[in-house]
């Protein structure tokens, strides 16, 4: 196996961790911020369709949760930034190792 193969596995693992953190955050928002959950769940939504998660992402980046000190929110934001940063760094290192 080449270095790039290992990098892809590491990036996939980081993205899976990020996805798990996102799911835990959505569950936390559902139980502790019902008004945000209701907006994400009910706004412009048809039965059987997925939750409008971009509303939750907007609340994290620009809305009520932006400056939240709630521990699960802070943990998600830090983990998300770390996963994106490490994934980018690993991909860059894999590209550089090819030359």
PDB file of C-alpha atoms in Angstrom:
ATOM      1  CA  UNK A   1       0.000   0.000   0.000  1.00  0.00           C
ATOM      2  CA  UNK A   2       1.126   3.485  -0.760  1.00  0.00           C
ATOM      3  CA  UNK A   3       1.043   6.491   1.507  1.00  0.00           C
ATOM      4  CA  UNK A   4      -1.942   7.885  -0.371  1.00  0.00           C
ATOM      5  CA  UNK A   5      -3.962   4.776   0.528  1.00  0.00           C
ATOM      6  CA  UNK A   6      -3.330   5.303   4.223  1.00  0.00           C
ATOM      7  CA  UNK A   7      -4.193   8.980   3.879  1.00  0.00           C
ATOM      8  CA  UNK A   8      -7.535   8.161   2.301  1.00  0.00           C
ATOM      9  CA  UNK A   9      -8.350   5.794   5.180  1.00  0.00           C
ATOM     10  CA  UNK A  10      -7.389   8.446   7.736  1.00  0.00           C
ATOM     11  CA  UNK A  11      -9.484  11.093   5.981  1.00  0.00           C
ATOM     12  CA  UNK A  12     -12.446   8.708   5.868  1.00  0.00           C
ATOM     13  CA  UNK A  13     -12.026   7.978   9.579  1.00  0.00           C
ATOM     14  CA  UNK A  14     -11.932  11.712  10.353  1.00  0.00           C
ATOM     15  CA  UNK A  15     -15.062  12.298   8.305  1.00  0.00           C
ATOM     16  CA  UNK A  16     -16.847   9.457  10.104  1.00  0.00           C
ATOM     17  CA  UNK A  17     -15.910  11.013  13.450  1.00  0.00           C
ATOM     18  CA  UNK A  18     -17.243  14.327  12.193  1.00  0.00           C
ATOM     19  CA  UNK A  19     -20.486  12.690  11.063  1.00  0.00           C
ATOM     20  CA  UNK A  20     -20.909  11.046  14.466  1.00  0.00           C
ATOM     21  CA  UNK A  21     -20.348  14.374  16.193  1.00  0.00           C
ATOM     22  CA  UNK A  22     -22.935  15.970  13.895  1.00  0.00           C
ATOM     23  CA  UNK A  23     -25.507  13.297  14.753  1.00  0.00           C
ATOM     24  CA  UNK A  24     -24.871  13.768  18.496  1.00  0.00           C
ATOM     25  CA  UNK A  25     -25.231  17.531  18.074  1.00  0.00           C
ATOM     26  CA  UNK A  26     -28.532  17.171  16.211  1.00  0.00           C
ATOM     27  CA  UNK A  27     -29.840  14.901  18.990  1.00  0.00           C
ATOM     28  CA  UNK A  28     -28.710  17.480  21.573  1.00  0.00           C
ATOM     29  CA  UNK A  29     -30.408  20.302  19.686  1.00  0.00           C
ATOM     30  CA  UNK A  30     -33.582  18.256  19.445  1.00  0.00           C
ATOM     31  CA  UNK A  31     -33.746  17.852  23.224  1.00  0.00           C
ATOM     32  CA  UNK A  32     -32.306  21.197  24.436  1.00  0.00           C
ATOM     33  CA  UNK A  33     -33.238  23.667  21.675  1.00  0.00           C
ATOM     34  CA  UNK A  34     -36.705  22.568  20.542  1.00  0.00           C
ATOM     35  CA  UNK A  35     -37.408  25.878  18.798  1.00  0.00           C
ATOM     36  CA  UNK A  36     -34.356  25.414  16.530  1.00  0.00           C
ATOM     37  CA  UNK A  37     -35.248  21.779  15.979  1.00  0.00           C
ATOM     38  CA  UNK A  38     -38.821  22.726  15.114  1.00  0.00           C
ATOM     39  CA  UNK A  39     -37.623  25.260  12.526  1.00  0.00           C
ATOM     40  CA  UNK A  40     -35.245  22.748  10.970  1.00  0.00           C
ATOM     41  CA  UNK A  41     -37.815  19.984  11.099  1.00  0.00           C
ATOM     42  CA  UNK A  42     -40.972  21.763   9.980  1.00  0.00           C
ATOM     43  CA  UNK A  43     -40.001  24.684   7.731  1.00  0.00           C
ATOM     44  CA  UNK A  44     -40.770  23.964   4.073  1.00  0.00           C
ATOM     45  CA  UNK A  45     -40.844  20.248   4.716  1.00  0.00           C
ATOM     46  CA  UNK A  46     -42.950  17.454   3.248  1.00  0.00           C
ATOM     47  CA  UNK A  47     -43.713  14.206   5.112  1.00  0.00           C
ATOM     48  CA  UNK A  48     -40.982  11.648   4.691  1.00  0.00           C
ATOM     49  CA  UNK A  49     -38.264  14.110   3.705  1.00  0.00           C
ATOM     50  CA  UNK A  50     -35.082  14.692   5.625  1.00  0.00           C
ATOM     51  CA  UNK A  51     -34.561  17.334   8.292  1.00  0.00           C
ATOM     52  CA  UNK A  52     -33.417  20.668   6.871  1.00  0.00           C
ATOM     53  CA  UNK A  53     -29.986  20.526   8.491  1.00  0.00           C
ATOM     54  CA  UNK A  54     -28.781  23.676   6.774  1.00  0.00           C
ATOM     55  CA  UNK A  55     -30.992  25.621   9.211  1.00  0.00           C
ATOM     56  CA  UNK A  56     -29.039  24.090  12.088  1.00  0.00           C
ATOM     57  CA  UNK A  57     -25.757  24.892  10.329  1.00  0.00           C
ATOM     58  CA  UNK A  58     -26.930  28.490   9.857  1.00  0.00           C
ATOM     59  CA  UNK A  59     -27.761  28.693  13.575  1.00  0.00           C
ATOM     60  CA  UNK A  60     -24.228  27.466  14.324  1.00  0.00           C
ATOM     61  CA  UNK A  61     -22.482  29.903  12.005  1.00  0.00           C
ATOM     62  CA  UNK A  62     -24.655  33.035  12.194  1.00  0.00           C
ATOM     63  CA  UNK A  63     -27.533  32.509  14.567  1.00  0.00           C
ATOM     64  CA  UNK A  64     -28.339  31.707  18.145  1.00  0.00           C
ATOM     65  CA  UNK A  65     -25.747  28.946  18.578  1.00  0.00           C
ATOM     66  CA  UNK A  66     -22.835  30.978  17.179  1.00  0.00           C
ATOM     67  CA  UNK A  67     -21.584  32.177  20.577  1.00  0.00           C
ATOM     68  CA  UNK A  68     -23.074  29.347  22.601  1.00  0.00           C
ATOM     69  CA  UNK A  69     -21.145  28.092  25.622  1.00  0.00           C
ATOM     70  CA  UNK A  70     -23.156  24.861  25.636  1.00  0.00           C
ATOM     71  CA  UNK A  71     -20.610  22.050  25.922  1.00  0.00           C
ATOM     72  CA  UNK A  72     -21.914  19.768  23.117  1.00  0.00           C
ATOM     73  CA  UNK A  73     -22.054  22.735  20.723  1.00  0.00           C
ATOM     74  CA  UNK A  74     -18.509  23.821  21.587  1.00  0.00           C
ATOM     75  CA  UNK A  75     -17.210  20.246  21.275  1.00  0.00           C
ATOM     76  CA  UNK A  76     -18.845  19.831  17.858  1.00  0.00           C
ATOM     77  CA  UNK A  77     -17.467  23.118  16.535  1.00  0.00           C
ATOM     78  CA  UNK A  78     -13.943  22.283  17.708  1.00  0.00           C
ATOM     79  CA  UNK A  79     -14.083  18.710  16.405  1.00  0.00           C
ATOM     80  CA  UNK A  80     -15.468  19.876  13.057  1.00  0.00           C
ATOM     81  CA  UNK A  81     -12.697  22.454  12.604  1.00  0.00           C
ATOM     82  CA  UNK A  82     -10.066  19.910  13.630  1.00  0.00           C
ATOM     83  CA  UNK A  83     -11.422  17.243  11.244  1.00  0.00           C
ATOM     84  CA  UNK A  84     -11.463  19.655   8.310  1.00  0.00           C
ATOM     85  CA  UNK A  85      -7.981  20.955   9.130  1.00  0.00           C
ATOM     86  CA  UNK A  86      -6.447  17.498   9.588  1.00  0.00           C
ATOM     87  CA  UNK A  87      -8.127  16.180   6.433  1.00  0.00           C
ATOM     88  CA  UNK A  88      -6.763  19.096   4.421  1.00  0.00           C
ATOM     89  CA  UNK A  89      -3.297  18.666   5.884  1.00  0.00           C
ATOM     90  CA  UNK A  90      -3.261  14.919   5.233  1.00  0.00           C
ATOM     91  CA  UNK A  91      -4.390  15.380   1.641  1.00  0.00           C
ATOM     92  CA  UNK A  92      -1.753  18.052   1.086  1.00  0.00           C
ATOM     93  CA  UNK A  93       0.958  15.805   2.530  1.00  0.00           C
ATOM     94  CA  UNK A  94      -0.214  12.917   0.356  1.00  0.00           C
ATOM     95  CA  UNK A  95      -0.008  15.088  -2.729  1.00  0.00           C
ATOM     96  CA  UNK A  96       3.467  16.281  -1.791  1.00  0.00           C
ATOM     97  CA  UNK A  97       4.673  12.743  -1.127  1.00  0.00           C
ATOM     98  CA  UNK A  98       3.790  11.783  -4.704  1.00  0.00           C
ATOM     99  CA  UNK A  99       6.488  14.069  -6.112  1.00  0.00           C
TER     100      UNK A  99
END
